[in-house]
């Protein structure tokens, strides 16, 4: 058994930011990561994914994102940056350790992994994200649907869908990006509950994130409410134009699935080749079952990242944990510092002066 001040569950962007925050407070941290190599879930995202924020706004604490600051980095650039950050920070990361149980005895936690690893610590921060828990909506007929069904987590690129009929379910950034990309090689419909909401990527020559940072809305806890509880699609001009031209076309969410066909709200029935669920993710926190940290649906009971029910437990990287940016590269550093400060009662500045 290994001992630490804090065990960080997950070695992606949220876990690395938490390891940095722990070190700045003089804490010995062990990071357990299910992946075999650095990068968290980023190597598994679809090939053409670009960040929605420029490089200048996409850094973890202490190490700027390299290259031209106003470009929008590709997925592989993010993977390389996270690997470089890991080398720079040099935390105690133990790869290939999939955590399956967290228990609390007295004032300490015991964290066990499927390979038999056990780590004891007085603090635990869950930073494992949601990529391992893709959300599949309760679409009528989905369980018996005979055409191909995959989640966006399993989508890599358009080539396997060339010449086919595809329906993409979802109205967020990834759904639109995937649907527009597929429409170059397939006949695609984007099925959404509501009309799409568009956010221009640039205003008056400045990226949207520059304005968020300048106004403070990026770190304002209630910022997401400005968008009515949903996140608009960030558009550089291409995506809205593509949907407006019908490639892809947009329709109201389907009524049901039947065999290998979709039944639309108007009653029409159409055979399709593939259904892609770009419907987001839920926090992967099954290892906390039995601790009292989760509600009946498996969601964390927390306030701004601090567990409301389990002393010594925190979270980093949850969607809208404290702000619009909480689950992003630009936001996890702030949240990690906040959560470690609450858990320890020690600010980074105070720790540095000791």
mmCIF file of C-alpha atoms in Angstrom:
data_model
loop_
_atom_site.group_PDB
_atom_site.id
_atom_site.type_symbol
_atom_site.label_atom_id
_atom_site.label_comp_id
_atom_site.label_asym_id
_atom_site.label_seq_id
_atom_site.Cartn_x
_atom_site.Cartn_y
_atom_site.Cartn_z
ATOM 1 C CA UNK A 1 0.000 0.000 0.000
ATOM 2 C CA UNK A 2 1.185 3.504 -0.880
ATOM 3 C CA UNK A 3 0.467 6.598 1.200
ATOM 4 C CA UNK A 4 -0.112 10.196 0.095
ATOM 5 C CA UNK A 5 -1.664 13.425 1.290
ATOM 6 C CA UNK A 6 -4.059 13.391 -1.662
ATOM 7 C CA UNK A 7 -5.028 10.835 -4.291
ATOM 8 C CA UNK A 8 -6.101 12.307 -7.630
ATOM 9 C CA UNK A 9 -8.361 10.044 -9.677
ATOM 10 C CA UNK A 10 -7.643 10.733 -13.344
ATOM 11 C CA UNK A 11 -4.519 11.933 -15.140
ATOM 12 C CA UNK A 12 -6.067 14.091 -17.861
ATOM 13 C CA UNK A 13 -6.353 17.870 -17.853
ATOM 14 C CA UNK A 14 -8.341 18.009 -14.582
ATOM 15 C CA UNK A 15 -6.028 15.556 -12.828
ATOM 16 C CA UNK A 16 -2.876 17.382 -13.926
ATOM 17 C CA UNK A 17 -4.296 20.721 -12.800
ATOM 18 C CA UNK A 18 -5.116 19.151 -9.441
ATOM 19 C CA UNK A 19 -1.608 17.706 -9.101
ATOM 20 C CA UNK A 20 -0.221 21.200 -9.762
ATOM 21 C CA UNK A 21 -2.530 22.723 -7.133
ATOM 22 C CA UNK A 22 -1.519 20.046 -4.612
ATOM 23 C CA UNK A 23 2.183 20.647 -5.175
ATOM 24 C CA UNK A 24 1.750 24.414 -4.785
ATOM 25 C CA UNK A 25 0.349 23.689 -1.319
ATOM 26 C CA UNK A 26 3.144 21.332 -0.333
ATOM 27 C CA UNK A 27 1.003 18.202 -0.596
ATOM 28 C CA UNK A 28 2.289 14.815 -1.700
ATOM 29 C CA UNK A 29 -0.071 13.634 -4.445
ATOM 30 C CA UNK A 30 -0.448 10.328 -6.239
ATOM 31 C CA UNK A 31 -2.375 10.389 -9.531
ATOM 32 C CA UNK A 32 -4.112 7.195 -10.661
ATOM 33 C CA UNK A 33 -5.048 7.058 -14.338
ATOM 34 C CA UNK A 34 -6.779 4.266 -16.255
ATOM 35 C CA UNK A 35 -5.087 5.237 -19.535
ATOM 36 C CA UNK A 36 -1.750 3.675 -20.460
ATOM 37 C CA UNK A 37 -0.181 6.995 -21.524
ATOM 38 C CA UNK A 38 -0.591 10.755 -20.871
ATOM 39 C CA UNK A 39 -3.390 12.732 -22.483
ATOM 40 C CA UNK A 40 -6.463 11.569 -20.612
ATOM 41 C CA UNK A 41 -9.411 11.052 -22.962
ATOM 42 C CA UNK A 42 -8.062 13.371 -25.672
ATOM 43 C CA UNK A 43 -6.423 10.631 -27.796
ATOM 44 C CA UNK A 44 -9.846 8.974 -28.103
ATOM 45 C CA UNK A 45 -11.759 11.971 -29.492
ATOM 46 C CA UNK A 46 -12.609 12.188 -33.194
ATOM 47 C CA UNK A 47 -9.705 12.950 -35.506
ATOM 48 C CA UNK A 48 -10.758 16.401 -36.755
ATOM 49 C CA UNK A 49 -11.641 17.891 -33.357
ATOM 50 C CA UNK A 50 -10.376 21.412 -32.754
ATOM 51 C CA UNK A 51 -10.499 23.390 -29.555
ATOM 52 C CA UNK A 52 -13.236 25.988 -29.480
ATOM 53 C CA UNK A 53 -10.901 28.383 -27.656
ATOM 54 C CA UNK A 54 -7.616 29.813 -29.015
ATOM 55 C CA UNK A 55 -4.301 28.499 -27.733
ATOM 56 C CA UNK A 56 -3.762 31.619 -25.594
ATOM 57 C CA UNK A 57 -6.838 30.663 -23.528
ATOM 58 C CA UNK A 58 -6.187 26.917 -23.437
ATOM 59 C CA UNK A 59 -3.368 26.404 -20.964
ATOM 60 C CA UNK A 60 -3.002 24.577 -17.679
ATOM 61 C CA UNK A 61 -1.341 26.424 -14.756
ATOM 62 C CA UNK A 62 2.325 27.235 -15.243
ATOM 63 C CA UNK A 63 2.878 26.175 -18.854
ATOM 64 C CA UNK A 64 1.483 28.171 -21.807
ATOM 65 C CA UNK A 65 0.108 26.314 -24.808
ATOM 66 C CA UNK A 66 2.864 26.548 -27.445
ATOM 67 C CA UNK A 67 2.676 28.053 -30.917
ATOM 68 C CA UNK A 68 0.653 30.886 -32.411
ATOM 69 C CA UNK A 69 -1.611 32.100 -29.604
ATOM 70 C CA UNK A 70 -4.664 32.878 -31.762
ATOM 71 C CA UNK A 71 -4.943 29.554 -33.560
ATOM 72 C CA UNK A 72 -7.420 26.816 -32.596
ATOM 73 C CA UNK A 73 -5.349 23.715 -31.745
ATOM 74 C CA UNK A 74 -6.180 20.306 -33.155
ATOM 75 C CA UNK A 75 -6.815 17.243 -31.011
ATOM 76 C CA UNK A 76 -3.310 15.872 -31.528
ATOM 77 C CA UNK A 77 -1.793 19.199 -30.484
ATOM 78 C CA UNK A 78 -3.727 18.975 -27.214
ATOM 79 C CA UNK A 79 -2.499 15.420 -26.683
ATOM 80 C CA UNK A 80 1.087 16.595 -27.244
ATOM 81 C CA UNK A 81 0.591 19.543 -24.884
ATOM 82 C CA UNK A 82 -0.756 17.312 -22.101
ATOM 83 C CA UNK A 83 2.208 14.948 -22.549
ATOM 84 C CA UNK A 84 4.594 17.927 -22.379
ATOM 85 C CA UNK A 85 2.807 19.260 -19.303
ATOM 86 C CA UNK A 86 3.165 15.875 -17.618
ATOM 87 C CA UNK A 87 6.918 15.874 -18.303
ATOM 88 C CA UNK A 88 7.227 19.483 -17.079
ATOM 89 C CA UNK A 89 5.258 18.949 -13.861
ATOM 90 C CA UNK A 90 6.612 15.423 -13.307
ATOM 91 C CA UNK A 91 3.855 14.331 -10.920
ATOM 92 C CA UNK A 92 3.619 10.832 -9.469
ATOM 93 C CA UNK A 93 1.237 9.454 -12.101
ATOM 94 C CA UNK A 94 0.544 5.740 -12.132
ATOM 95 C CA UNK A 95 -0.867 4.750 -15.504
ATOM 96 C CA UNK A 96 -3.004 1.704 -16.195
ATOM 97 C CA UNK A 97 -4.640 1.989 -12.776
ATOM 98 C CA UNK A 98 -8.420 1.862 -13.137
ATOM 99 C CA UNK A 99 -9.939 2.784 -9.804
ATOM 100 C CA UNK A 100 -12.855 0.566 -8.821
ATOM 101 C CA UNK A 101 -13.503 1.464 -5.190
ATOM 102 C CA UNK A 102 -13.029 4.303 -2.746
ATOM 103 C CA UNK A 103 -13.736 3.698 0.932
ATOM 104 C CA UNK A 104 -13.391 5.967 3.939
ATOM 105 C CA UNK A 105 -12.320 4.672 7.315
ATOM 106 C CA UNK A 106 -11.900 7.187 10.099
ATOM 107 C CA UNK A 107 -10.087 10.191 8.684
ATOM 108 C CA UNK A 108 -8.456 8.441 5.708
ATOM 109 C CA UNK A 109 -9.477 7.060 2.356
ATOM 110 C CA UNK A 110 -8.454 3.779 0.807
ATOM 111 C CA UNK A 111 -8.436 3.805 -2.998
ATOM 112 C CA UNK A 112 -8.195 0.467 -4.807
ATOM 113 C CA UNK A 113 -7.630 -0.268 -8.493
ATOM 114 C CA UNK A 114 -8.550 -3.287 -10.586
ATOM 115 C CA UNK A 115 -4.888 -4.359 -10.747
ATOM 116 C CA UNK A 116 -4.726 -4.661 -6.953
ATOM 117 C CA UNK A 117 -3.067 -1.280 -6.293
ATOM 118 C CA UNK A 118 -4.193 0.331 -3.029
ATOM 119 C CA UNK A 119 -3.381 3.910 -2.021
ATOM 120 C CA UNK A 120 -4.197 5.486 1.322
ATOM 121 C CA UNK A 121 -4.676 9.246 1.699
ATOM 122 C CA UNK A 122 -6.460 11.807 3.818
ATOM 123 C CA UNK A 123 -7.871 13.603 0.747
ATOM 124 C CA UNK A 124 -9.332 12.398 -2.555
ATOM 125 C CA UNK A 125 -10.069 14.470 -5.655
ATOM 126 C CA UNK A 126 -12.175 12.857 -8.366
ATOM 127 C CA UNK A 127 -10.940 14.236 -11.701
ATOM 128 C CA UNK A 128 -11.867 11.368 -13.998
ATOM 129 C CA UNK A 129 -14.194 13.275 -16.333
ATOM 130 C CA UNK A 130 -17.052 11.691 -18.215
ATOM 131 C CA UNK A 131 -15.623 10.192 -21.421
ATOM 132 C CA UNK A 132 -15.942 6.722 -19.916
ATOM 133 C CA UNK A 133 -19.661 7.301 -19.350
ATOM 134 C CA UNK A 134 -21.261 8.406 -22.646
ATOM 135 C CA UNK A 135 -24.926 9.337 -22.254
ATOM 136 C CA UNK A 136 -27.455 7.415 -24.320
ATOM 137 C CA UNK A 137 -30.868 9.109 -24.279
ATOM 138 C CA UNK A 138 -34.027 7.061 -23.781
ATOM 139 C CA UNK A 139 -35.144 7.145 -27.415
ATOM 140 C CA UNK A 140 -38.197 5.025 -28.092
ATOM 141 C CA UNK A 141 -37.143 1.844 -29.920
ATOM 142 C CA UNK A 142 -33.398 2.346 -29.395
ATOM 143 C CA UNK A 143 -32.841 -0.993 -27.668
ATOM 144 C CA UNK A 144 -34.220 -2.936 -30.629
ATOM 145 C CA UNK A 145 -32.855 -0.716 -33.384
ATOM 146 C CA UNK A 146 -31.184 -2.867 -36.050
ATOM 147 C CA UNK A 147 -29.129 -0.261 -37.933
ATOM 148 C CA UNK A 148 -25.705 0.798 -36.722
ATOM 149 C CA UNK A 149 -25.731 2.832 -33.486
ATOM 150 C CA UNK A 150 -22.698 4.542 -31.994
ATOM 151 C CA UNK A 151 -21.992 7.338 -29.596
ATOM 152 C CA UNK A 152 -19.820 10.310 -30.540
ATOM 153 C CA UNK A 153 -17.215 8.770 -28.210
ATOM 154 C CA UNK A 154 -16.782 6.008 -30.817
ATOM 155 C CA UNK A 155 -16.776 8.256 -33.889
ATOM 156 C CA UNK A 156 -13.387 8.910 -35.511
ATOM 157 C CA UNK A 157 -14.038 10.254 -39.007
ATOM 158 C CA UNK A 158 -16.426 10.269 -41.994
ATOM 159 C CA UNK A 159 -14.792 7.680 -44.277
ATOM 160 C CA UNK A 160 -16.737 4.607 -43.004
ATOM 161 C CA UNK A 161 -20.029 6.424 -43.666
ATOM 162 C CA UNK A 162 -19.420 7.448 -47.285
ATOM 163 C CA UNK A 163 -22.584 7.136 -49.380
ATOM 164 C CA UNK A 164 -24.827 6.235 -46.448
ATOM 165 C CA UNK A 165 -27.853 7.781 -44.720
ATOM 166 C CA UNK A 166 -26.976 9.017 -41.232
ATOM 167 C CA UNK A 167 -28.898 10.721 -38.438
ATOM 168 C CA UNK A 168 -26.905 12.569 -35.765
ATOM 169 C CA UNK A 169 -28.790 13.176 -32.524
ATOM 170 C CA UNK A 170 -27.762 16.220 -30.488
ATOM 171 C CA UNK A 171 -27.576 19.997 -30.689
ATOM 172 C CA UNK A 172 -24.197 20.810 -29.154
ATOM 173 C CA UNK A 173 -20.825 21.705 -30.628
ATOM 174 C CA UNK A 174 -19.677 18.135 -31.208
ATOM 175 C CA UNK A 175 -22.994 17.126 -32.777
ATOM 176 C CA UNK A 176 -22.822 19.979 -35.274
ATOM 177 C CA UNK A 177 -19.132 19.458 -36.055
ATOM 178 C CA UNK A 178 -19.646 15.740 -36.682
ATOM 179 C CA UNK A 179 -22.791 16.256 -38.767
ATOM 180 C CA UNK A 180 -21.182 18.925 -40.962
ATOM 181 C CA UNK A 181 -18.089 16.780 -41.477
ATOM 182 C CA UNK A 182 -20.181 13.724 -42.374
ATOM 183 C CA UNK A 183 -22.324 15.720 -44.797
ATOM 184 C CA UNK A 184 -19.353 15.926 -47.142
ATOM 185 C CA UNK A 185 -19.591 12.165 -47.729
ATOM 186 C CA UNK A 186 -23.056 11.083 -46.579
ATOM 187 C CA UNK A 187 -26.668 12.270 -46.484
ATOM 188 C CA UNK A 188 -27.046 13.570 -42.966
ATOM 189 C CA UNK A 189 -29.814 14.875 -40.752
ATOM 190 C CA UNK A 190 -29.125 16.604 -37.446
ATOM 191 C CA UNK A 191 -31.976 15.763 -35.063
ATOM 192 C CA UNK A 192 -32.414 18.169 -32.141
ATOM 193 C CA UNK A 193 -35.083 18.864 -29.528
ATOM 194 C CA UNK A 194 -34.896 22.618 -30.070
ATOM 195 C CA UNK A 195 -33.669 24.972 -32.798
ATOM 196 C CA UNK A 196 -29.902 25.360 -32.768
ATOM 197 C CA UNK A 197 -28.475 28.306 -30.860
ATOM 198 C CA UNK A 198 -25.486 29.959 -32.516
ATOM 199 C CA UNK A 199 -22.623 31.853 -30.932
ATOM 200 C CA UNK A 200 -20.316 33.725 -33.338
ATOM 201 C CA UNK A 201 -16.732 32.738 -32.683
ATOM 202 C CA UNK A 202 -15.489 36.291 -33.163
ATOM 203 C CA UNK A 203 -16.851 39.747 -32.292
ATOM 204 C CA UNK A 204 -15.214 42.912 -33.590
ATOM 205 C CA UNK A 205 -12.088 40.994 -34.545
ATOM 206 C CA UNK A 206 -11.765 39.269 -31.155
ATOM 207 C CA UNK A 207 -12.479 35.666 -30.238
ATOM 208 C CA UNK A 208 -15.549 35.040 -28.107
ATOM 209 C CA UNK A 209 -13.318 33.805 -25.270
ATOM 210 C CA UNK A 210 -11.407 37.093 -25.229
ATOM 211 C CA UNK A 211 -14.679 38.846 -24.425
ATOM 212 C CA UNK A 212 -15.619 36.249 -21.805
ATOM 213 C CA UNK A 213 -12.253 36.768 -20.109
ATOM 214 C CA UNK A 214 -12.363 40.551 -20.452
ATOM 215 C CA UNK A 215 -15.822 40.801 -18.892
ATOM 216 C CA UNK A 216 -15.233 38.145 -16.228
ATOM 217 C CA UNK A 217 -18.138 36.015 -17.474
ATOM 218 C CA UNK A 218 -15.796 33.079 -18.103
ATOM 219 C CA UNK A 219 -15.259 32.683 -14.376
ATOM 220 C CA UNK A 220 -18.669 33.912 -13.226
ATOM 221 C CA UNK A 221 -20.375 31.036 -11.486
ATOM 222 C CA UNK A 222 -23.797 31.792 -12.935
ATOM 223 C CA UNK A 223 -22.492 32.473 -16.431
ATOM 224 C CA UNK A 224 -24.088 29.345 -17.947
ATOM 225 C CA UNK A 225 -27.520 30.719 -17.057
ATOM 226 C CA UNK A 226 -26.985 33.396 -19.675
ATOM 227 C CA UNK A 227 -27.531 30.618 -22.199
ATOM 228 C CA UNK A 228 -30.776 29.336 -20.718
ATOM 229 C CA UNK A 229 -29.149 26.166 -19.372
ATOM 230 C CA UNK A 230 -27.772 25.132 -22.769
ATOM 231 C CA UNK A 231 -24.466 25.855 -24.435
ATOM 232 C CA UNK A 232 -24.762 27.470 -27.893
ATOM 233 C CA UNK A 233 -22.865 26.192 -30.915
ATOM 234 C CA UNK A 234 -19.732 28.247 -31.484
ATOM 235 C CA UNK A 235 -19.679 29.118 -35.176
ATOM 236 C CA UNK A 236 -16.835 30.454 -37.300
ATOM 237 C CA UNK A 237 -19.211 30.970 -40.209
ATOM 238 C CA UNK A 238 -18.985 27.498 -41.693
ATOM 239 C CA UNK A 239 -21.344 25.515 -39.494
ATOM 240 C CA UNK A 240 -24.395 27.751 -39.612
ATOM 241 C CA UNK A 241 -23.958 28.153 -43.360
ATOM 242 C CA UNK A 242 -23.742 24.382 -43.824
ATOM 243 C CA UNK A 243 -26.922 23.731 -41.836
ATOM 244 C CA UNK A 244 -28.732 26.583 -43.607
ATOM 245 C CA UNK A 245 -27.836 25.006 -46.959
ATOM 246 C CA UNK A 246 -29.223 21.634 -45.875
ATOM 247 C CA UNK A 247 -25.895 19.846 -45.601
ATOM 248 C CA UNK A 248 -26.733 18.588 -43.040
ATOM 249 C CA UNK A 249 -30.412 19.347 -42.756
ATOM 250 C CA UNK A 250 -31.943 19.806 -39.311
ATOM 251 C CA UNK A 251 -35.162 18.212 -38.091
ATOM 252 C CA UNK A 252 -37.010 18.049 -34.803
ATOM 253 C CA UNK A 253 -35.943 15.092 -32.717
ATOM 254 C CA UNK A 254 -37.297 11.845 -34.089
ATOM 255 C CA UNK A 255 -40.505 10.322 -32.707
ATOM 256 C CA UNK A 256 -39.189 6.759 -32.416
ATOM 257 C CA UNK A 257 -36.944 4.114 -33.928
ATOM 258 C CA UNK A 258 -38.430 1.069 -35.645
ATOM 259 C CA UNK A 259 -36.319 -1.759 -37.036
ATOM 260 C CA UNK A 260 -33.730 0.014 -39.189
ATOM 261 C CA UNK A 261 -35.848 3.134 -39.677
ATOM 262 C CA UNK A 262 -36.596 6.408 -37.933
ATOM 263 C CA UNK A 263 -40.146 7.648 -37.549
ATOM 264 C CA UNK A 264 -40.214 11.440 -37.646
ATOM 265 C CA UNK A 265 -42.602 13.719 -35.762
ATOM 266 C CA UNK A 266 -44.817 14.071 -38.868
ATOM 267 C CA UNK A 267 -45.285 10.290 -39.007
ATOM 268 C CA UNK A 268 -43.011 9.700 -42.005
ATOM 269 C CA UNK A 269 -40.793 6.617 -41.850
ATOM 270 C CA UNK A 270 -37.268 6.510 -43.274
ATOM 271 C CA UNK A 271 -34.682 3.745 -43.357
ATOM 272 C CA UNK A 272 -31.194 4.838 -42.251
ATOM 273 C CA UNK A 273 -27.782 3.208 -42.149
ATOM 274 C CA UNK A 274 -26.418 4.720 -38.943
ATOM 275 C CA UNK A 275 -27.480 6.645 -35.869
ATOM 276 C CA UNK A 276 -24.829 8.696 -34.061
ATOM 277 C CA UNK A 277 -25.628 9.857 -30.540
ATOM 278 C CA UNK A 278 -23.755 13.099 -29.912
ATOM 279 C CA UNK A 279 -25.572 13.448 -26.612
ATOM 280 C CA UNK A 280 -22.775 14.191 -24.182
ATOM 281 C CA UNK A 281 -21.416 12.432 -21.146
ATOM 282 C CA UNK A 282 -22.100 11.968 -17.461
ATOM 283 C CA UNK A 283 -19.454 11.960 -14.689
ATOM 284 C CA UNK A 284 -17.798 8.536 -14.349
ATOM 285 C CA UNK A 285 -17.882 8.141 -10.570
ATOM 286 C CA UNK A 286 -18.987 4.550 -10.043
ATOM 287 C CA UNK A 287 -15.988 4.024 -7.755
ATOM 288 C CA UNK A 288 -17.687 6.309 -5.203
ATOM 289 C CA UNK A 289 -20.738 4.051 -4.875
ATOM 290 C CA UNK A 290 -21.343 3.219 -1.245
ATOM 291 C CA UNK A 291 -19.571 6.296 0.123
ATOM 292 C CA UNK A 292 -22.675 8.480 0.288
ATOM 293 C CA UNK A 293 -21.091 10.928 -2.149
ATOM 294 C CA UNK A 294 -23.629 10.363 -4.953
ATOM 295 C CA UNK A 295 -27.362 10.816 -5.358
ATOM 296 C CA UNK A 296 -29.689 8.090 -6.592
ATOM 297 C CA UNK A 297 -28.809 8.829 -10.217
ATOM 298 C CA UNK A 298 -25.051 8.605 -9.584
ATOM 299 C CA UNK A 299 -24.466 12.359 -9.653
ATOM 300 C CA UNK A 300 -22.075 13.954 -7.161
ATOM 301 C CA UNK A 301 -23.537 15.825 -4.217
ATOM 302 C CA UNK A 302 -21.262 18.838 -4.143
ATOM 303 C CA UNK A 303 -21.032 22.577 -3.794
ATOM 304 C CA UNK A 304 -18.557 24.175 -6.217
ATOM 305 C CA UNK A 305 -16.513 20.962 -6.252
ATOM 306 C CA UNK A 306 -16.519 20.205 -2.527
ATOM 307 C CA UNK A 307 -18.492 17.130 -1.455
ATOM 308 C CA UNK A 308 -21.472 17.999 0.704
ATOM 309 C CA UNK A 309 -21.608 14.543 2.289
ATOM 310 C CA UNK A 310 -18.065 13.109 2.482
ATOM 311 C CA UNK A 311 -15.372 15.125 4.303
ATOM 312 C CA UNK A 312 -12.062 15.256 2.458
ATOM 313 C CA UNK A 313 -13.567 14.549 -0.977
ATOM 314 C CA UNK A 314 -13.506 17.019 -3.867
ATOM 315 C CA UNK A 315 -14.112 17.157 -7.608
ATOM 316 C CA UNK A 316 -12.389 18.890 -10.522
ATOM 317 C CA UNK A 317 -13.506 18.883 -14.142
ATOM 318 C CA UNK A 318 -17.274 18.605 -13.722
ATOM 319 C CA UNK A 319 -19.417 20.444 -16.264
ATOM 320 C CA UNK A 320 -20.394 23.870 -14.858
ATOM 321 C CA UNK A 321 -18.794 22.997 -11.545
ATOM 322 C CA UNK A 322 -18.146 26.650 -10.765
ATOM 323 C CA UNK A 323 -18.344 28.463 -14.085
ATOM 324 C CA UNK A 324 -18.899 28.271 -17.826
ATOM 325 C CA UNK A 325 -15.272 27.097 -18.233
ATOM 326 C CA UNK A 326 -15.110 24.455 -15.485
ATOM 327 C CA UNK A 327 -14.631 21.377 -17.672
ATOM 328 C CA UNK A 328 -12.182 22.999 -20.102
ATOM 329 C CA UNK A 329 -8.424 23.354 -20.322
ATOM 330 C CA UNK A 330 -8.727 27.013 -19.439
ATOM 331 C CA UNK A 331 -10.988 26.387 -16.438
ATOM 332 C CA UNK A 332 -9.715 23.328 -14.572
ATOM 333 C CA UNK A 333 -6.718 25.142 -13.081
ATOM 334 C CA UNK A 334 -8.880 27.703 -11.313
ATOM 335 C CA UNK A 335 -11.241 25.050 -10.018
ATOM 336 C CA UNK A 336 -8.396 22.813 -8.834
ATOM 337 C CA UNK A 337 -6.919 25.655 -6.817
ATOM 338 C CA UNK A 338 -10.321 26.466 -5.339
ATOM 339 C CA UNK A 339 -11.065 22.865 -4.342
ATOM 340 C CA UNK A 340 -7.623 22.167 -2.861
ATOM 341 C CA UNK A 341 -7.878 25.417 -0.921
ATOM 342 C CA UNK A 342 -11.218 24.349 0.550
ATOM 343 C CA UNK A 343 -10.005 20.843 1.366
ATOM 344 C CA UNK A 344 -6.835 21.994 3.102
ATOM 345 C CA UNK A 345 -7.595 25.519 4.225
ATOM 346 C CA UNK A 346 -4.271 26.477 2.613
ATOM 347 C CA UNK A 347 -3.883 28.884 -0.310
ATOM 348 C CA UNK A 348 -1.113 28.409 -2.856
ATOM 349 C CA UNK A 349 0.467 31.669 -1.770
ATOM 350 C CA UNK A 350 0.440 30.711 1.893
ATOM 351 C CA UNK A 351 2.024 27.337 1.127
ATOM 352 C CA UNK A 352 4.788 28.984 -0.894
ATOM 353 C CA UNK A 353 5.708 31.240 2.059
ATOM 354 C CA UNK A 354 5.972 28.472 4.629
#
